[in-house]
Tab-separated table of C-alpha atoms and ligand atoms in Angstrom:
chain	number	residue	atom	x	y	z
J	22	UNK	CA	24.576	36.081	-2.574
J	23	UNK	CA	28.364	36.260	-2.999
J	24	UNK	CA	30.429	34.963	-0.278
J	25	UNK	CA	34.029	34.357	-1.522
J	26	UNK	CA	36.770	36.475	-2.949
J	27	UNK	CA	36.795	34.417	-6.052
J	28	UNK	CA	33.116	35.496	-6.721
J	29	UNK	CA	34.318	39.113	-6.923
J	30	UNK	CA	37.074	38.045	-9.386
J	31	UNK	CA	34.776	35.900	-11.756
J	32	UNK	CA	35.675	36.789	-15.219
J	33	UNK	CA	32.159	35.835	-16.593
J	34	UNK	CA	30.358	38.042	-14.087
J	35	UNK	CA	32.811	40.995	-14.787
J	36	UNK	CA	32.213	40.537	-18.576
J	37	UNK	CA	28.539	40.567	-18.080
J	38	UNK	CA	28.703	43.902	-16.172
J	39	UNK	CA	30.925	45.412	-18.813
J	40	UNK	CA	28.305	44.395	-21.557
J	41	UNK	CA	25.769	46.287	-19.412
J	42	UNK	CA	27.942	49.321	-19.264
J	43	UNK	CA	28.373	49.092	-23.116
J	44	UNK	CA	24.554	49.087	-23.567
J	45	UNK	CA	24.153	52.007	-21.149
J	46	UNK	CA	26.602	54.506	-22.468
J	47	UNK	CA	25.729	56.808	-25.378
J	48	UNK	CA	28.326	59.364	-24.993
J	49	UNK	CA	31.781	59.830	-23.505
J	50	UNK	CA	32.239	60.119	-19.726
J	51	UNK	CA	35.319	60.766	-17.620
J	52	UNK	CA	35.167	58.939	-14.307
J	53	UNK	CA	37.821	59.269	-11.504
J	54	UNK	CA	38.692	56.445	-9.099
J	55	UNK	CA	39.804	58.332	-6.103
J	56	UNK	CA	42.143	55.709	-4.459
J	57	UNK	CA	45.460	54.364	-5.673
J	58	UNK	CA	44.352	50.954	-4.529
J	59	UNK	CA	41.488	51.161	-7.060
J	60	UNK	CA	44.016	52.281	-9.793
J	61	UNK	CA	46.277	49.256	-9.156
J	62	UNK	CA	43.211	46.926	-9.228
J	63	UNK	CA	41.873	48.397	-12.498
J	64	UNK	CA	45.379	48.150	-14.122
J	65	UNK	CA	46.223	44.711	-12.675
J	66	UNK	CA	43.077	43.058	-14.012
J	67	UNK	CA	43.273	45.007	-17.306
J	68	UNK	CA	39.701	46.515	-16.641
J	69	UNK	CA	40.621	49.718	-18.219
J	70	UNK	CA	41.415	47.910	-21.505
J	71	UNK	CA	38.097	46.164	-21.698
J	72	UNK	CA	35.742	48.993	-20.870
J	73	UNK	CA	33.873	50.695	-23.703
J	74	UNK	CA	35.858	53.536	-25.283
J	75	UNK	CA	33.236	55.939	-24.076
J	76	UNK	CA	34.404	55.461	-20.469
J	77	UNK	CA	37.713	57.222	-19.686
J	78	UNK	CA	39.086	56.529	-16.362
J	79	UNK	CA	41.410	59.059	-14.739
J	80	UNK	CA	43.349	58.479	-11.586
J	81	UNK	CA	42.761	60.452	-8.439
J	82	UNK	CA	44.879	61.678	-5.547
J	83	UNK	CA	44.116	58.900	-3.094
J	84	UNK	CA	47.638	57.724	-2.576
J	85	UNK	CA	48.845	58.912	0.817
J	86	UNK	CA	52.553	58.545	0.177
J	87	UNK	CA	52.128	60.478	-3.131
J	88	UNK	CA	50.360	63.537	-1.679
J	89	UNK	CA	52.489	64.011	1.477
J	90	UNK	CA	53.887	67.406	0.843
J	91	UNK	CA	57.556	67.966	0.122
J	92	UNK	CA	57.920	70.288	3.027
J	93	UNK	CA	56.847	67.425	5.377
J	94	UNK	CA	59.048	64.904	3.672
J	95	UNK	CA	62.001	67.257	4.154
J	96	UNK	CA	60.978	67.795	7.810
J	97	UNK	CA	60.893	64.108	8.248
J	98	UNK	CA	64.357	63.890	6.708
J	99	UNK	CA	65.658	66.736	9.057
J	100	UNK	CA	64.203	65.032	12.146
J	101	UNK	CA	65.382	61.498	11.170
J	102	UNK	CA	69.034	62.946	10.708
J	103	UNK	CA	69.176	64.160	14.321
J	104	UNK	CA	71.169	62.165	16.746
J	105	UNK	CA	69.322	60.336	19.447
J	106	UNK	CA	66.166	60.019	17.266
J	107	UNK	CA	64.424	56.763	16.290
J	108	UNK	CA	62.392	57.705	13.207
J	109	UNK	CA	59.585	55.216	12.501
J	110	UNK	CA	57.502	54.948	9.316
J	111	UNK	CA	55.675	52.751	6.908
J	112	UNK	CA	57.943	51.123	4.470
J	113	UNK	CA	56.689	52.959	1.347
J	114	UNK	CA	58.061	56.251	2.766
J	115	UNK	CA	61.705	55.174	2.788
J	116	UNK	CA	62.137	55.673	-0.961
J	117	UNK	CA	60.118	58.852	-1.426
J	118	UNK	CA	62.355	61.440	-2.737
J	119	UNK	CA	62.727	64.743	-0.707
J	120	UNK	CA	64.556	67.851	-1.899
J	121	UNK	CA	67.910	66.250	-1.228
J	122	UNK	CA	67.693	62.499	-0.421
J	123	UNK	CA	65.369	59.807	0.984
J	124	UNK	CA	65.105	58.031	4.190
J	125	UNK	CA	67.252	55.142	2.851
J	126	UNK	CA	70.155	57.615	2.417
J	127	UNK	CA	69.631	58.841	5.988
J	128	UNK	CA	69.775	55.304	7.236
J	129	UNK	CA	72.938	54.701	5.250
J	130	UNK	CA	74.429	57.661	6.884
J	131	UNK	CA	73.808	56.238	10.322
J	132	UNK	CA	70.214	57.560	11.062
J	133	UNK	CA	68.076	55.176	12.997
J	134	UNK	CA	65.148	54.791	10.569
J	135	UNK	CA	62.806	51.888	11.272
J	136	UNK	CA	59.821	50.493	9.402
J	137	UNK	CA	56.840	49.692	11.450
J	138	UNK	CA	53.549	48.074	10.524
J	139	UNK	CA	51.467	50.049	12.974
J	140	UNK	CA	51.988	53.215	14.987
J	141	UNK	CA	51.426	51.227	18.033
J	142	UNK	CA	54.651	49.435	17.311
J	143	UNK	CA	56.391	52.940	17.456
J	144	UNK	CA	54.743	53.503	20.896
J	145	UNK	CA	56.285	50.289	22.053
J	146	UNK	CA	59.696	51.280	20.711
J	147	UNK	CA	59.364	54.543	22.733
J	148	UNK	CA	58.630	52.492	25.835
J	149	UNK	CA	61.605	50.285	25.268
J	150	UNK	CA	64.045	53.307	24.675
J	151	UNK	CA	63.044	55.915	27.311
J	152	UNK	CA	66.399	57.764	26.625
J	153	UNK	CA	65.672	58.203	22.831
J	154	UNK	CA	63.158	60.358	21.034
J	155	UNK	CA	60.819	58.227	18.973
J	156	UNK	CA	58.913	59.940	16.005
J	157	UNK	CA	56.258	58.221	13.947
J	158	UNK	CA	55.437	59.707	10.466
J	159	UNK	CA	51.623	59.819	10.672
J	160	UNK	CA	50.705	59.911	7.066
J	161	UNK	CA	47.520	58.800	5.345
J	162	UNK	CA	43.918	59.310	4.591
J	163	UNK	CA	41.022	58.594	6.936
J	164	UNK	CA	41.840	54.904	6.859
J	165	UNK	CA	45.096	55.446	8.895
J	166	UNK	CA	43.643	58.130	11.237
J	167	UNK	CA	42.165	55.812	13.878
J	168	UNK	CA	45.395	53.855	14.445
J	169	UNK	CA	47.578	57.121	14.382
J	170	UNK	CA	45.371	58.927	17.062
J	171	UNK	CA	45.159	55.804	18.974
J	172	UNK	CA	48.967	55.847	19.272
J	173	UNK	CA	48.719	59.276	20.661
J	174	UNK	CA	46.115	58.317	23.226
J	175	UNK	CA	48.161	55.251	24.249
J	176	UNK	CA	51.389	57.314	24.646
J	177	UNK	CA	49.412	59.792	26.810
J	178	UNK	CA	47.983	56.995	28.889
J	179	UNK	CA	51.467	55.564	29.402
J	180	UNK	CA	52.726	59.067	30.233
J	181	UNK	CA	55.455	58.786	27.526
J	182	UNK	CA	57.401	62.022	27.034
J	183	UNK	CA	59.706	60.597	24.299
J	184	UNK	CA	56.958	59.876	21.715
J	185	UNK	CA	55.734	62.299	19.000
J	186	UNK	CA	54.002	62.203	15.626
J	187	UNK	CA	54.802	64.073	12.392
J	188	UNK	CA	51.257	64.395	11.134
J	189	UNK	CA	50.419	64.563	7.377
J	190	UNK	CA	46.915	63.377	7.643
J	191	UNK	CA	44.611	64.176	4.572
J	192	UNK	CA	40.799	63.801	3.841
J	193	UNK	CA	39.038	62.720	0.676
J	194	UNK	CA	36.019	64.931	0.645
J	195	UNK	CA	37.824	68.363	0.346
J	196	UNK	CA	40.052	66.922	-2.384
J	197	UNK	CA	36.848	65.840	-4.407
J	198	UNK	CA	35.518	69.336	-3.920
J	199	UNK	CA	38.914	70.889	-5.074
J	200	UNK	CA	39.025	68.716	-8.327
J	201	UNK	CA	35.398	69.438	-9.100
J	202	UNK	CA	35.863	73.238	-8.623
J	203	UNK	CA	39.083	73.465	-10.619
J	204	UNK	CA	39.163	75.227	-13.927
J	205	UNK	CA	39.378	72.697	-16.829
J	206	UNK	CA	37.961	69.870	-14.716
J	207	UNK	CA	36.783	66.892	-16.951
J	208	UNK	CA	35.725	64.494	-14.317
J	209	UNK	CA	31.987	63.799	-14.367
J	210	UNK	CA	31.638	61.031	-11.831
J	211	UNK	CA	33.660	59.561	-8.976
J	212	UNK	CA	34.364	56.023	-7.597
J	213	UNK	CA	34.842	56.698	-3.861
J	214	UNK	CA	37.138	54.455	-1.830
J	215	UNK	CA	35.417	51.765	0.097
J	216	UNK	CA	37.982	51.488	2.889
J	217	UNK	CA	37.878	55.288	3.562
J	218	UNK	CA	33.952	55.094	3.670
J	219	UNK	CA	34.213	52.106	5.991
J	220	UNK	CA	35.770	54.486	8.570
J	221	UNK	CA	33.933	57.820	7.679
J	222	UNK	CA	30.745	56.665	6.144
J	223	UNK	CA	29.568	58.563	3.089
J	224	UNK	CA	27.477	61.260	4.692
J	225	UNK	CA	30.089	63.815	3.757
J	226	UNK	CA	29.752	63.137	0.010
J	227	UNK	CA	26.032	63.963	-0.118
J	228	UNK	CA	26.317	67.724	-0.319
J	229	UNK	CA	29.313	67.454	-2.761
J	230	UNK	CA	27.147	65.353	-5.200
J	231	UNK	CA	24.254	67.727	-4.885
J	232	UNK	CA	26.263	70.844	-5.108
J	233	UNK	CA	28.379	69.777	-8.190
J	234	UNK	CA	25.717	67.693	-9.745
J	235	UNK	CA	28.110	64.791	-9.786
J	236	UNK	CA	27.451	61.125	-9.035
J	237	UNK	CA	29.636	59.355	-6.534
J	238	UNK	CA	29.604	55.680	-6.042
J	239	UNK	CA	31.371	53.987	-3.148
J	240	UNK	CA	33.119	50.817	-4.444
J	241	UNK	CA	35.476	48.144	-3.177
J	242	UNK	CA	38.682	46.957	-4.787
J	243	UNK	CA	37.858	43.649	-6.508
J	244	UNK	CA	37.179	43.562	-10.252
J	245	UNK	CA	33.341	42.982	-9.761
J	246	UNK	CA	33.170	45.857	-7.249
J	247	UNK	CA	34.849	48.188	-9.633
J	248	UNK	CA	32.875	47.441	-12.842
J	249	UNK	CA	29.562	47.652	-10.728
J	250	UNK	CA	30.716	50.910	-9.547
J	251	UNK	CA	31.394	52.077	-13.091
J	252	UNK	CA	28.006	50.781	-14.309
J	253	UNK	CA	26.115	52.592	-11.516
J	254	UNK	CA	28.064	55.846	-12.273
J	255	UNK	CA	27.406	55.529	-16.069
J	256	UNK	CA	23.736	54.816	-15.455
J	257	UNK	CA	23.510	58.052	-13.305
J	258	UNK	CA	25.382	60.118	-15.781
J	259	UNK	CA	23.198	58.902	-18.699
J	260	UNK	CA	20.071	59.743	-16.626
J	261	UNK	CA	21.323	63.070	-15.428
J	262	UNK	CA	21.281	61.867	-11.816
J	263	UNK	CA	23.824	62.801	-9.187
J	264	UNK	CA	23.275	60.617	-6.111
J	265	UNK	CA	25.665	59.051	-3.757
J	266	UNK	CA	25.421	55.227	-4.148
J	267	UNK	CA	26.840	52.468	-2.012
J	268	UNK	CA	28.141	49.639	-4.183
J	269	UNK	CA	30.216	48.287	-1.205
J	270	UNK	CA	27.441	47.354	1.236
J	271	UNK	CA	29.207	44.412	2.646
J	272	UNK	CA	31.571	46.881	4.519
J	273	UNK	CA	30.245	50.404	4.212
J	274	UNK	CA	27.267	52.285	5.804
J	275	UNK	CA	26.284	55.842	5.491
J	276	UNK	CA	27.288	56.686	9.001
J	277	UNK	CA	30.595	54.688	9.093
J	278	UNK	CA	32.470	53.651	12.159
J	279	UNK	CA	31.221	56.009	14.827
J	280	UNK	CA	33.745	54.872	17.468
J	281	UNK	CA	36.662	55.564	15.060
J	282	UNK	CA	35.169	58.862	14.084
J	283	UNK	CA	34.759	59.993	17.757
J	284	UNK	CA	38.338	59.016	18.536
J	285	UNK	CA	39.717	60.989	15.610
J	286	UNK	CA	37.593	64.048	16.673
J	287	UNK	CA	39.038	63.791	20.193
J	288	UNK	CA	42.563	64.064	19.049
J	289	UNK	CA	42.499	65.764	15.670
J	290	UNK	CA	41.041	68.952	14.244
J	291	UNK	CA	40.575	69.907	10.645
J	292	UNK	CA	43.195	72.179	9.024
J	293	UNK	CA	44.264	73.412	5.709
J	294	UNK	CA	46.844	70.913	4.187
J	295	UNK	CA	49.310	71.128	1.360
J	296	UNK	CA	49.231	68.233	-1.152
J	297	UNK	CA	52.334	67.421	-3.124
J	298	UNK	CA	52.195	68.597	-6.626
J	299	UNK	CA	48.746	70.061	-6.028
J	300	UNK	CA	49.013	72.808	-3.448
J	301	UNK	CA	47.016	73.743	-0.422
J	302	UNK	CA	43.428	72.486	-0.247
J	303	UNK	CA	41.394	74.237	2.408
J	304	UNK	CA	40.409	72.085	5.473
J	305	UNK	CA	41.668	68.959	3.637
J	306	UNK	CA	43.802	67.629	6.528
J	307	UNK	CA	43.847	67.006	10.180
J	308	UNK	CA	46.313	68.249	12.832
J	309	UNK	CA	46.656	67.507	16.546
J	310	UNK	CA	44.278	69.440	18.862
J	311	UNK	CA	46.134	71.846	21.296
J	312	UNK	CA	45.738	69.627	24.243
J	313	UNK	CA	47.825	66.972	22.395
J	314	UNK	CA	50.483	69.488	21.147
J	315	UNK	CA	53.118	67.918	23.395
J	316	UNK	CA	52.971	64.931	20.952
J	317	UNK	CA	53.645	67.245	17.880
J	318	UNK	CA	57.001	66.421	16.350
J	319	UNK	CA	57.042	69.655	14.321
J	320	UNK	CA	57.012	71.653	17.654
J	321	UNK	CA	59.327	69.405	19.382
J	322	UNK	CA	62.075	69.619	16.619
J	323	UNK	CA	61.685	73.092	15.287
J	324	UNK	CA	61.718	72.309	11.660
J	325	UNK	CA	60.512	75.764	10.366
J	326	UNK	CA	63.407	76.614	8.233
J	327	UNK	CA	63.048	74.032	5.390
J	328	UNK	CA	63.954	75.014	1.845
J	329	UNK	CA	62.254	72.598	-0.659
J	330	UNK	CA	63.324	71.807	-4.136
J	331	UNK	CA	60.945	69.776	-6.385
J	332	UNK	CA	61.980	67.786	-9.484
J	333	UNK	CA	61.319	70.030	-12.462
J	334	UNK	CA	60.436	67.055	-14.681
J	335	UNK	CA	57.860	65.432	-12.487
J	336	UNK	CA	54.141	65.999	-13.374
J	337	UNK	CA	52.703	63.944	-10.632
J	338	UNK	CA	50.611	66.869	-9.488
J	339	UNK	CA	48.743	66.951	-12.696
J	340	UNK	CA	48.399	63.157	-12.718
J	341	UNK	CA	46.954	63.116	-9.158
J	342	UNK	CA	44.394	65.670	-10.388
J	343	UNK	CA	43.348	63.528	-13.430
J	344	UNK	CA	44.702	66.059	-15.935
J	345	UNK	CA	47.482	63.766	-17.209
J	346	UNK	CA	48.233	60.084	-17.205
J	347	UNK	CA	51.743	58.643	-16.381
J	348	UNK	CA	52.793	57.799	-19.842
J	349	UNK	CA	52.356	61.497	-20.647
J	350	UNK	CA	55.364	62.257	-18.436
J	351	UNK	CA	58.691	62.392	-20.540
J	352	UNK	CA	60.506	60.750	-17.746
J	353	UNK	CA	58.088	57.788	-17.331
J	354	UNK	CA	60.066	54.437	-17.592
J	355	UNK	CA	63.266	56.320	-18.573
J	356	UNK	CA	64.884	58.605	-15.948
J	357	UNK	CA	61.993	57.587	-13.609
J	358	UNK	CA	61.450	53.994	-12.617
J	359	UNK	CA	60.500	52.228	-9.347
J	360	UNK	CA	64.132	51.627	-8.732
J	361	UNK	CA	65.173	55.335	-9.417
J	362	UNK	CA	61.975	57.282	-8.846
J	363	UNK	CA	61.826	61.032	-9.370
J	364	UNK	CA	58.374	61.481	-7.924
J	365	UNK	CA	56.344	59.764	-5.050
J	366	UNK	CA	53.728	58.361	-7.571
J	367	UNK	CA	56.454	56.033	-8.981
J	368	UNK	CA	57.430	54.827	-5.395
J	369	UNK	CA	54.197	54.003	-3.623
J	370	UNK	CA	52.308	50.622	-3.998
J	371	UNK	CA	49.324	52.904	-4.584
J	372	UNK	CA	50.949	55.358	-6.995
J	373	UNK	CA	49.526	55.743	-10.442
J	374	UNK	CA	53.041	55.784	-12.037
J	375	UNK	CA	54.087	52.663	-10.339
J	376	UNK	CA	50.781	50.977	-11.396
J	377	UNK	CA	51.499	51.915	-15.077
J	378	UNK	CA	55.031	50.876	-14.846
J	379	UNK	CA	53.917	47.423	-13.569
J	380	UNK	CA	50.915	46.737	-15.645
J	381	UNK	CA	50.617	49.063	-18.603
J	382	UNK	CA	51.708	47.898	-21.930
J	383	UNK	CA	52.295	50.649	-24.676
J	384	UNK	CA	50.276	48.650	-27.243
J	385	UNK	CA	47.215	48.834	-25.002
J	386	UNK	CA	46.821	52.477	-25.498
J	387	UNK	CA	47.256	52.081	-29.264
J	388	UNK	CA	44.514	49.534	-29.399
G	911	SF4	S1	56.905	59.010	-14.157
G	911	SF4	FE1	58.144	59.905	-12.422
G	911	SF4	S2	58.727	61.946	-13.030
G	911	SF4	FE2	56.933	61.334	-14.259
G	911	SF4	S3	55.200	61.961	-13.076
G	911	SF4	FE3	55.578	59.870	-12.523
G	911	SF4	S4	56.771	60.008	-10.772
G	911	SF4	FE4	56.817	62.011	-11.645
């Protein structure tokens, strides 16, 4: 029975599991870790370098900052530039490049852009500034949805008329479905993200695994969690199985957090959502239900006439679909660095390009 974080980072245990993966695999398999947090952990601990060569890991689209569409980033910039607005956001979003600039540039020009650690902080700012419009940039996957909808419910309970949310909420299962159904897909198994499943459970993954005959294993973020997830995926692939397995039982159940799901359902409804660099994925997002439309920043600020311009060099969309890796990009580490990012995947603490920039050594790829 493992109790402490150190147990999940124990090098001897990790090497034992890697040895079992080595014994298990008889052919090449491409496995995608969905979440940017998993990507960073894999790179940080060098796990990708000590796996048997038969296992190729590709990095999925589970970085909320990276997949927020350029249109919404530009809308955020248009709203944040308006006088009288206090624009609140998580810190990662400040350096994400839009078509023209980023939120730091807007702040430098006098815009009131504030970093918050929770949308409830934004509600408090709205209470404290009744003569100002306060907007929260509600980005994220299923993990951020409960707090985001809670802020709307709280603003409603407080009868705030100066609080609104710019919603860019995305969901993992439709993204997995889109990757598996894309022409040229090479992914044969998935490591699903434990924190997403802690909220939503993994019941939504069961029909996807069955339909696409693809194993999906829910993992945590520690080295032992990840290699165990890879072992279970490899075992299924070798035995031609396609189950959903839970390798993160200390946190995840099949049903997930029912209270959080009910709260999300009350405020949000599913919608098509555009993912940056990927395009529109049907029913892959949430938006506010009609009865909460007064909290919709897009309606309040009339931002329909946005003209976007994406960097022509950036291949982040292909990286997020597992078709390329960051070093394949000609700008990686040259024109594009965390200090001067061309794409969102180089900005975010969960972005694949940022993970490679921080942890990857060129010699690693060359053996
Ligand atoms: S290195 Fe920069 S330009 Fe290249 S894909 Fe990553 S974010 Fe885009």
